[in-house]
Structure formats: structure tokens, C-alpha cells
Amino acid sequence: MRKSQRFNILFGLAMAAVLLSGSAAVFAGVPVPLLPEPVKSAVEGEESCVLPEDEMRRVHMDRLKHQRDDTMHEGVRTSRFSLKECISCHVTKNDAGEKVSVKSREHFCNACHAYTGVTLDCWDCHASQPDGGQ
Amino acid sequence: MSFLSILYAILFYAATILLVAGLGRKIAQYARTPAPLKIPTMPAPTTQTGVVLRVATEVVFFRQLFKSNKWIWLFGWMFHMGLFLVLARHLRYFTEPVWAWVVLIQPFGKYAAFAMVAGLAGLWGRRILVERIRYISAPSDHLMLALLLGIGLSGMSMTFVSHVDIVGLKAFLLGLMRFDWSHSLPSDALLLIHLLLVAILMIIFPISKLLHAPGVFFSPTLNQVDNAREKRHLAPWAAGLDADRAE
């Protein structure tokens, strides 16, 4: 066996060991955002969100912005894709039974946004709890 | 896990092993390659600290390219800095909780993508429009730019045109890192194209011209101290010959 070949094999084994041990250290289940169950049906007669979950995951931000533009520029006020509807249906309560604000990672909106590093300025003006707190 | 997720999981494990092992092997080879002569490009720093600063400015600002050709520097530097910010932004998919500085640079990374793609377009234009460069361009030169451009454009489309389920994506990626394969990869076409191109890039990286990334640190004209008179430059193999002659 040539010297360089032996080096390559040893090197490969060493790399494999490093990779395995590095990964084993973080072997502890996959963290995912925990979302609260909705408290009511948002659309009359339907037991689901305003759009199927798959779609909401992808386009909720576009829908919210579209609704904002309609409201602010056209004066058309609808409630289907309003921010207020999101937070009055998806409510998280903490261990003490109090509704949590968007400062908490348990909050419906913040759970995923913190998970993906998305920062929002919605809550600079709007309330993040249905009864107007925070 | 869906069939597609299994396919991508295997693809990314293989690509990661090939990238890490291939890159490690190349770096080891570069480190053992003899530099028999003292050949720093003059004027060169006369101390080791000076050399560290010189290599750093070269790596961060591409100083030599700036001195030789301003417009190529502009496109090249735009691309590389854009890529750096974009890659840093991607750390949000691999860390939980996301690091504070990664959250901070999210918007910058978003728009750096435009600089990155513009830089790539400029560099590709150079290969096609400058006759001298077109003549010496090999297929791999064009394909590498096409691959990077494909990655950039598919990635940008997911941010600016059609969103994908990034929460599902992160759960899948964290699962790969923790060997917990309970979360499927969201099957958006753009995402699948983007990830496939990235895996191809990872696989060919250690056998491509992109090795200039680790290679720049081993360039003797860049990393040598200008101290030929103070200290004799002696390569290990030459030292053996010297010892023989002295006897």
C-alpha cells in the first residue's frame, strides 16, 4: 500500500469519527414550534382556518399585507385575513392560565417567527392579545 | 418520511461527507506541497503579523484584483460579499434557537442576494463578451457560473416570488442533523430545485475551481514573509541535500 493511500484511508476514518461524534452530541429530538389549537371557527360553518393549513404556512404574510393595502388605500374593511382574527382564534395560555403576549415564544405568531428568525413590526402598533393587552 | 424526503436525506448526507472529506483531503495536500523558493510578491510585509494582515485584506477586499482590474473586481467582490451575507442568513435553518446576530442580519442577507446575482451575471458577461476571456473559457467555467446563478435565482424566487414552508424545511434539516427522521421535506418545486443544485455544488466543490477558497491561503506569493536576508529559506527536502553536502 502506498503511503498516500494509507494516509487517505486514515484521514477518511478520522473525518467519519469527527462527523459522528459531533452529531451524537446534539442527538436530542427535533425542536419544532408548538402551536395552540384555534378556539373557534373563523369562517361561519367551517371548522378550519381561513385557508387550508398548507396554504396558510406559505401565503399568510401575502394575504395579511394584501388586506392591509385594501384597508388603508381603498378603505375596504374585511375580516377574513385580518390580523385581529388570527390572534382572537389562535390564543395561547401559559401555565397560570393567562393569555401570553407576542413577547413569549409560546405566542402563536412568535412561535414560528422566532423559529425562523423572522422579525415583525406588526406589534409595534397592533395588540397581540384578543383583549387588547400588549 | 415521504419517498422524496428519504431521497433528499441520502443526497445531503452523501454530499456533506464528500464535501467535508474532499475539502479536508485537498487542504492536507495543499499544506504538504513544498514551497521551495522565497517568492512573495514585492513589496511584501517583513513580519509574520504583516503577512496575516496582507492575507486578510486579500481575502476580504481582493486587493490584488482591485489593483489590476476595477470592473472585474466590482463584479467579483459583489458576488462574494453577497454570497457571504446570504450564507450567514441561512444559518437560521441550522440553529435552534437562532443566534441573535443571525436574526439581525436577516434583512441584509435578503437584499444581498441581488448583489450576488448581479455579480454573477457580470462575471458571466465577462466570459461571453470579452473575446480574450471567451477564448480561454472552458465548459466548466460556464457551468459553474450557471450552477451558482441557478442556486441564487431559485433561492431568491422563494423569498420574493413564491414562498415555501420554511418551518417544515427547518424541522427536516434539524432532523437530518440530529439523526431523527420524523419530519418530511416540504415538496415545493422551487425548494427541491434549490436543494438539488446546492447538493450538486457541495459534491463538485472539492474537485472544482472553487477550491480557490482554501487555496488562497496557501499561495506562496501571498503568504511568505519578506525576510530572505535575515533568515535563510530552506525547504525540508532541500535541508536534506544541504546536510549531505556538509559532510
Short mmCIF file of C-alpha atoms in Angstrom, two decimals:
data_model
loop_
_atom_site.label_atom_id
_atom_site.label_comp_id
_atom_site.label_asym_id
_atom_site.label_seq_id
_atom_site.Cartn_x
_atom_site.Cartn_y
_atom_site.Cartn_z
CA MET A 1 0.00 0.00 0.00
CA ARG A 2 1.33 3.41 -0.96
CA LYS A 3 1.96 5.93 1.76
CA SER A 4 -0.54 8.41 0.35
CA GLN A 5 -3.22 5.72 0.11
CA ARG A 6 -2.73 4.80 3.74
CA PHE A 7 -2.94 8.47 4.65
CA ASN A 8 -6.19 8.80 2.72
CA ILE A 9 -7.81 5.86 4.48
CA LEU A 10 -6.73 7.06 7.92
CA PHE A 11 -7.88 10.55 7.07
CA GLY A 12 -11.27 9.29 5.93
CA LEU A 13 -11.76 7.32 9.15
CA ALA A 14 -10.79 10.34 11.21
CA MET A 15 -13.27 12.54 9.36
CA ALA A 16 -16.05 9.99 9.86
CA ALA A 17 -15.30 9.84 13.59
CA VAL A 18 -15.42 13.64 13.87
CA LEU A 19 -18.72 13.81 11.99
CA LEU A 20 -20.35 11.07 14.05
CA SER A 21 -19.21 12.36 17.44
CA GLY A 22 -20.21 15.92 16.52
CA SER A 23 -23.71 14.81 15.61
CA ALA A 24 -24.13 12.47 18.57
CA ALA A 25 -23.64 15.46 20.89
CA VAL A 26 -26.81 17.08 19.59
CA PHE A 27 -28.85 13.89 19.40
CA ALA A 28 -31.88 15.03 21.34
CA GLY A 29 -35.04 15.14 19.20
CA VAL A 30 -36.03 17.87 16.77
CA PRO A 31 -37.34 21.14 18.22
CA VAL A 32 -40.44 22.39 16.38
CA PRO A 33 -42.76 25.31 17.15
CA LEU A 34 -45.67 24.31 19.40
CA LEU A 35 -48.86 25.90 18.13
CA PRO A 36 -52.10 26.38 20.10
CA GLU A 37 -55.31 24.86 18.77
CA PRO A 38 -57.71 27.50 17.36
CA VAL A 39 -60.52 28.43 19.79
CA LYS A 40 -63.26 28.94 17.21
CA SER A 41 -64.00 28.53 13.57
CA ALA A 42 -63.06 31.74 11.78
CA VAL A 43 -65.35 31.27 8.81
CA GLU A 44 -69.02 30.64 9.58
CA GLY A 45 -69.92 26.99 9.36
CA GLU A 46 -66.38 25.81 8.74
CA GLU A 47 -64.23 24.05 11.29
CA SER A 48 -61.00 25.24 9.73
CA CYS A 49 -58.78 28.24 9.28
CA VAL A 50 -59.49 30.83 6.58
CA LEU A 51 -57.32 28.78 4.24
CA PRO A 52 -56.02 25.19 4.44
CA GLU A 53 -53.02 24.88 6.76
CA ASP A 54 -50.62 24.10 3.92
CA GLU A 55 -51.54 27.34 2.21
CA MET A 56 -51.56 29.41 5.40
CA ARG A 57 -48.00 28.33 6.09
CA ARG A 58 -46.88 29.75 2.75
CA VAL A 59 -49.08 32.75 1.96
CA HIS A 60 -50.37 34.18 5.26
CA MET A 61 -47.94 37.09 5.02
CA ASP A 62 -49.06 37.99 1.50
CA ARG A 63 -52.71 37.78 2.49
CA LEU A 64 -52.20 39.97 5.56
CA LYS A 65 -50.35 42.58 3.52
CA HIS A 66 -52.95 42.49 0.78
CA GLN A 67 -55.69 43.02 3.32
CA ARG A 68 -53.72 45.89 4.85
CA ASP A 69 -53.41 47.61 1.46
CA ASP A 70 -57.12 47.12 0.77
CA THR A 71 -57.98 48.64 4.12
CA MET A 72 -55.55 51.52 4.13
CA HIS A 73 -55.57 52.56 0.47
CA GLU A 74 -59.05 51.52 -0.67
CA GLY A 75 -60.92 51.80 2.59
CA VAL A 76 -62.26 48.27 2.15
CA ARG A 77 -62.51 46.66 5.56
CA THR A 78 -62.97 42.88 5.55
CA SER A 79 -62.22 40.47 8.34
CA ARG A 80 -61.21 37.27 6.58
CA PHE A 81 -57.47 37.95 6.52
CA SER A 82 -57.27 40.47 9.32
CA LEU A 83 -54.58 40.25 11.96
CA LYS A 84 -57.22 40.60 14.64
CA GLU A 85 -58.89 37.35 13.52
CA CYS A 86 -55.60 35.44 13.72
CA ILE A 87 -54.94 36.39 17.31
CA SER A 88 -58.51 36.05 18.56
CA CYS A 89 -58.70 32.47 17.29
CA HIS A 90 -55.16 31.26 17.98
CA VAL A 91 -54.72 32.01 21.66
CA THR A 92 -52.00 30.54 23.85
CA LYS A 93 -52.36 30.42 27.61
CA ASN A 94 -49.40 29.93 29.90
CA ASP A 95 -49.24 27.62 32.90
CA ALA A 96 -51.00 30.21 35.06
CA GLY A 97 -53.91 30.30 32.58
CA GLU A 98 -53.11 33.83 31.34
CA LYS A 99 -53.05 34.70 27.65
CA VAL A 100 -49.45 35.24 26.55
CA SER A 101 -48.28 38.24 24.54
CA VAL A 102 -46.08 38.16 21.45
CA LYS A 103 -43.03 38.62 23.66
CA SER A 104 -43.33 34.97 24.60
CA ARG A 105 -42.17 32.16 22.35
CA GLU A 106 -45.42 30.40 23.19
CA HIS A 107 -47.41 33.08 21.33
CA PHE A 108 -48.99 31.69 18.13
CA CYS A 109 -47.28 34.17 15.81
CA ASN A 110 -43.96 34.30 17.58
CA ALA A 111 -43.55 30.53 17.85
CA CYS A 112 -42.71 30.16 14.14
CA HIS A 113 -41.24 33.62 13.58
CA ALA A 114 -38.68 33.12 16.33
CA TYR A 115 -38.05 29.60 14.98
CA THR A 116 -37.14 31.02 11.55
CA GLY A 117 -35.52 34.27 12.65
CA VAL A 118 -38.27 36.49 11.24
CA THR A 119 -38.70 39.88 12.95
CA LEU A 120 -42.07 41.65 12.63
CA ASP A 121 -43.14 45.21 13.35
CA CYS A 122 -46.89 44.40 13.47
CA TRP A 123 -46.88 44.54 17.25
CA ASP A 124 -45.33 47.99 17.47
CA CYS A 125 -48.88 49.26 16.86
CA HIS A 126 -51.27 46.31 16.99
CA ALA A 127 -52.25 44.32 20.06
CA SER A 128 -51.03 40.71 20.12
CA GLN A 129 -53.76 39.52 22.51
CA PRO A 130 -57.51 39.49 21.75
CA ASP A 131 -58.47 41.67 24.72
CA GLY A 132 -56.05 44.40 23.68
CA GLY A 133 -53.13 43.71 26.02
CA GLN A 134 -49.62 44.24 24.63
CA MET B 1 -40.89 10.40 5.87
CA SER B 2 -42.02 10.60 2.26
CA PHE B 3 -40.06 8.91 -0.53
CA LEU B 4 -38.81 12.30 -1.70
CA SER B 5 -37.58 13.14 1.81
CA ILE B 6 -35.63 9.89 2.01
CA LEU B 7 -34.05 10.63 -1.36
CA TYR B 8 -33.01 14.13 -0.28
CA ALA B 9 -31.83 12.92 3.13
CA ILE B 10 -29.49 10.39 1.49
CA LEU B 11 -28.40 13.01 -1.05
CA PHE B 12 -27.45 15.51 1.65
CA TYR B 13 -25.67 13.01 3.89
CA ALA B 14 -23.60 11.89 0.90
CA ALA B 15 -22.95 15.46 -0.25
CA THR B 16 -21.85 16.53 3.24
CA ILE B 17 -19.43 13.62 3.61
CA LEU B 18 -17.97 14.24 0.15
CA LEU B 19 -17.63 17.96 0.83
CA VAL B 20 -16.00 17.67 4.25
CA ALA B 21 -13.74 14.73 3.41
CA GLY B 22 -12.86 16.07 -0.06
CA LEU B 23 -12.08 19.53 1.23
CA GLY B 24 -10.06 18.16 4.16
CA ARG B 25 -8.03 15.98 1.79
CA LYS B 26 -7.34 18.90 -0.55
CA ILE B 27 -6.30 21.17 2.32
CA ALA B 28 -3.97 18.45 3.63
CA GLN B 29 -2.49 18.16 0.13
CA TYR B 30 -2.00 21.94 -0.15
CA ALA B 31 -0.40 22.04 3.29
CA ARG B 32 2.13 19.34 2.34
CA THR B 33 3.02 20.80 -1.06
CA PRO B 34 6.58 22.17 -0.86
CA ALA B 35 7.26 25.85 -1.47
CA PRO B 36 10.96 25.57 -2.39
CA LEU B 37 11.61 29.21 -3.16
CA LYS B 38 11.16 32.53 -1.38
CA ILE B 39 8.81 34.29 -3.80
CA PRO B 40 6.50 36.81 -2.08
CA THR B 41 5.12 39.44 -4.46
CA MET B 42 7.02 42.61 -3.62
CA PRO B 43 6.63 44.86 -1.76
CA ALA B 44 5.88 42.25 0.90
CA PRO B 45 5.49 42.54 4.70
CA THR B 46 8.65 41.90 6.72
CA THR B 47 6.91 40.34 9.72
CA GLN B 48 4.52 37.43 10.30
CA THR B 49 1.86 39.84 11.63
CA GLY B 50 2.18 41.80 8.43
CA VAL B 51 1.57 38.65 6.42
CA VAL B 52 -1.58 37.87 8.41
CA LEU B 53 -2.87 41.37 7.64
CA ARG B 54 -1.90 41.03 3.99
CA VAL B 55 -3.71 37.71 3.56
CA ALA B 56 -6.73 39.11 5.44
CA THR B 57 -7.03 42.18 3.17
CA GLU B 58 -6.63 39.94 0.15
CA VAL B 59 -9.36 37.56 1.33
CA VAL B 60 -11.80 40.27 2.42
CA PHE B 61 -11.16 43.01 -0.18
CA PHE B 62 -9.49 41.15 -3.11
CA ARG B 63 -6.73 43.79 -3.12
CA GLN B 64 -4.66 42.37 -5.98
CA LEU B 65 -7.70 42.12 -8.25
CA PHE B 66 -8.69 45.67 -7.33
CA LYS B 67 -5.26 46.89 -8.41
CA SER B 68 -5.31 45.02 -11.69
CA ASN B 69 -8.87 45.42 -12.96
CA LYS B 70 -11.57 47.55 -11.42
CA TRP B 71 -14.67 46.23 -13.17
CA ILE B 72 -13.86 42.56 -12.69
CA TRP B 73 -13.17 43.38 -9.06
CA LEU B 74 -16.52 45.10 -8.75
CA PHE B 75 -18.48 42.07 -10.01
CA GLY B 76 -16.34 39.53 -8.19
CA TRP B 77 -16.48 41.37 -4.90
CA MET B 78 -20.22 41.98 -5.19
CA PHE B 79 -20.79 38.29 -5.75
CA HIS B 80 -18.57 37.09 -2.91
CA MET B 81 -19.80 39.57 -0.30
CA GLY B 82 -23.40 38.91 -1.34
CA LEU B 83 -22.80 35.17 -1.03
CA PHE B 84 -21.28 35.64 2.42
CA LEU B 85 -24.31 37.52 3.75
CA VAL B 86 -26.73 35.11 2.09
CA LEU B 87 -24.94 32.10 3.61
CA ALA B 88 -24.90 33.75 7.04
CA ARG B 89 -28.65 34.34 6.71
CA HIS B 90 -29.15 30.62 6.01
CA LEU B 91 -27.79 29.77 9.48
CA ARG B 92 -31.34 30.26 10.75
CA TYR B 93 -32.21 26.86 9.29
CA PHE B 94 -29.47 25.04 11.20
CA THR B 95 -29.52 26.65 14.66
CA GLU B 96 -32.18 26.49 17.34
CA PRO B 97 -32.60 28.95 18.96
CA VAL B 98 -31.46 31.21 16.11
CA TRP B 99 -28.40 33.26 17.13
CA ALA B 100 -29.11 36.95 17.79
CA TRP B 101 -26.68 38.24 15.13
CA VAL B 102 -28.24 35.93 12.55
CA VAL B 103 -31.67 37.41 13.32
CA LEU B 104 -30.15 40.88 12.99
CA ILE B 105 -28.71 40.33 9.50
CA GLN B 106 -31.82 38.68 8.01
CA PRO B 107 -32.92 41.77 6.02
CA PHE B 108 -29.36 42.44 4.82
CA GLY B 109 -28.97 38.86 3.64
CA LYS B 110 -32.25 39.17 1.80
CA TYR B 111 -31.11 42.06 -0.37
CA ALA B 112 -27.52 40.85 -0.64
CA ALA B 113 -28.99 38.19 -2.93
CA PHE B 114 -29.46 40.89 -5.58
CA ALA B 115 -25.80 41.90 -5.35
CA MET B 116 -24.81 38.25 -5.55
CA VAL B 117 -26.85 37.55 -8.69
CA ALA B 118 -25.82 40.84 -10.32
CA GLY B 119 -22.16 39.97 -9.66
CA LEU B 120 -22.60 36.51 -11.18
CA ALA B 121 -24.32 37.98 -14.23
CA GLY B 122 -21.42 40.40 -14.65
CA LEU B 123 -18.82 37.66 -14.36
CA TRP B 124 -20.69 35.52 -16.87
CA GLY B 125 -20.98 38.51 -19.20
CA ARG B 126 -17.20 38.82 -18.97
CA ARG B 127 -16.76 35.21 -20.11
CA ILE B 128 -19.06 35.77 -23.10
CA LEU B 129 -18.40 39.36 -24.14
CA VAL B 130 -14.65 39.76 -23.64
CA GLU B 131 -13.18 37.92 -26.62
CA ARG B 132 -9.86 37.12 -24.93
CA ILE B 133 -11.66 35.59 -21.94
CA ARG B 134 -14.19 33.76 -24.10
CA TYR B 135 -11.30 32.08 -25.95
CA ILE B 136 -9.77 30.68 -22.76
CA SER B 137 -13.09 29.73 -21.07
CA ALA B 138 -13.64 26.01 -20.59
CA PRO B 139 -17.14 24.48 -20.30
CA SER B 140 -16.61 24.13 -16.55
CA ASP B 141 -16.13 27.90 -16.23
CA HIS B 142 -19.56 28.49 -17.73
CA LEU B 143 -21.26 25.61 -15.92
CA MET B 144 -20.01 26.76 -12.52
CA LEU B 145 -21.48 30.21 -13.09
CA ALA B 146 -24.73 28.65 -14.34
CA LEU B 147 -24.94 26.47 -11.23
CA LEU B 148 -24.35 29.38 -8.84
CA LEU B 149 -26.80 31.55 -10.75
CA GLY B 150 -29.39 28.75 -10.62
CA ILE B 151 -28.96 28.46 -6.86
CA GLY B 152 -29.22 32.24 -6.43
CA LEU B 153 -32.29 32.66 -8.63
CA SER B 154 -34.19 29.68 -7.22
CA GLY B 155 -33.44 30.89 -3.69
CA MET B 156 -34.50 34.44 -4.44
CA SER B 157 -37.74 33.23 -6.01
CA MET B 158 -38.67 31.60 -2.71
CA THR B 159 -38.13 34.89 -0.86
CA PHE B 160 -39.55 37.36 -3.36
CA VAL B 161 -41.98 35.44 -5.59
CA SER B 162 -43.48 32.26 -4.16
CA HIS B 163 -42.99 31.36 -0.50
CA VAL B 164 -42.39 27.82 0.72
CA ASP B 165 -42.96 26.18 4.10
CA ILE B 166 -39.73 27.18 5.82
CA VAL B 167 -40.87 25.92 9.21
CA GLY B 168 -41.26 22.44 7.71
CA LEU B 169 -37.89 22.85 5.98
CA LYS B 170 -36.14 23.72 9.24
CA ALA B 171 -37.71 20.77 11.04
CA PHE B 172 -36.44 18.49 8.24
CA LEU B 173 -32.91 19.95 8.34
CA LEU B 174 -32.64 19.87 12.15
CA GLY B 175 -33.86 16.27 11.88
CA LEU B 176 -31.02 15.41 9.49
CA MET B 177 -28.50 16.96 11.89
CA ARG B 178 -29.89 15.04 14.85
CA PHE B 179 -30.50 11.73 13.03
CA ASP B 180 -34.21 12.00 13.78
CA TRP B 181 -36.02 11.42 10.51
CA SER B 182 -39.61 12.07 11.59
CA HIS B 183 -40.13 15.34 9.66
CA SER B 184 -40.71 15.28 5.90
CA LEU B 185 -39.25 17.80 3.49
CA PRO B 186 -41.93 20.20 2.14
CA SER B 187 -42.31 19.31 -1.54
CA ASP B 188 -42.38 22.76 -3.16
CA ALA B 189 -40.81 22.57 -6.63
CA LEU B 190 -38.62 25.65 -6.13
CA LEU B 191 -37.27 24.28 -2.87
CA LEU B 192 -36.48 20.90 -4.41
CA ILE B 193 -34.65 22.54 -7.33
CA HIS B 194 -32.72 24.83 -4.98
CA LEU B 195 -31.66 21.97 -2.71
CA LEU B 196 -30.70 19.71 -5.62
CA LEU B 197 -28.44 22.41 -7.09
CA VAL B 198 -26.88 23.05 -3.67
CA ALA B 199 -26.16 19.32 -3.24
CA ILE B 200 -24.51 19.25 -6.69
CA LEU B 201 -22.39 22.24 -5.68
CA MET B 202 -21.34 20.55 -2.43
CA ILE B 203 -20.36 17.40 -4.31
CA ILE B 204 -18.27 19.04 -7.02
CA PHE B 205 -16.76 21.72 -4.77
CA PRO B 206 -13.70 19.64 -3.74
CA ILE B 207 -12.86 18.80 -7.38
CA SER B 208 -13.59 22.19 -8.93
CA LYS B 209 -12.04 25.59 -9.49
CA LEU B 210 -13.94 26.74 -6.38
CA LEU B 211 -11.01 25.31 -4.42
CA HIS B 212 -9.52 28.80 -4.71
CA ALA B 213 -11.38 29.39 -1.43
CA PRO B 214 -8.99 27.30 0.71
CA GLY B 215 -6.23 27.61 -1.91
CA VAL B 216 -5.69 31.35 -1.50
CA PHE B 217 -4.28 30.75 1.99
CA PHE B 218 -1.54 28.51 0.58
CA SER B 219 -0.36 30.88 -2.15
CA PRO B 220 3.42 31.33 -1.60
CA THR B 221 3.47 34.71 -3.33
CA LEU B 222 0.93 35.91 -0.79
CA ASN B 223 1.75 34.13 2.46
CA GLN B 224 5.53 34.48 2.64
CA VAL B 225 7.42 36.99 4.79
CA ASP B 226 10.00 39.23 3.07
CA ASN B 227 12.93 38.12 5.24
CA ALA B 228 15.21 36.35 2.75
CA ARG B 229 18.30 38.17 4.05
CA GLU B 230 17.53 37.82 7.76
CA LYS B 231 16.61 34.13 7.63
CA ARG B 232 17.58 31.55 5.05
CA HIS B 233 14.57 29.93 3.34
CA LEU B 234 15.10 26.17 3.46
CA ALA B 235 12.50 23.67 2.27
CA PRO B 236 12.59 20.35 4.20
CA TRP B 237 13.72 18.31 1.17
CA ALA B 238 16.43 20.87 0.39
CA ALA B 239 17.58 20.74 4.01
CA GLY B 240 18.35 17.03 3.48
CA LEU B 241 20.51 17.82 0.45
CA ASP B 242 22.29 20.54 2.42
CA ALA B 243 23.14 18.16 5.23
CA ASP B 244 24.59 15.62 2.74
CA ARG B 245 26.82 18.25 1.17
CA ALA B 246 28.12 19.44 4.52
CA GLU B 247 29.52 16.01 5.39
#
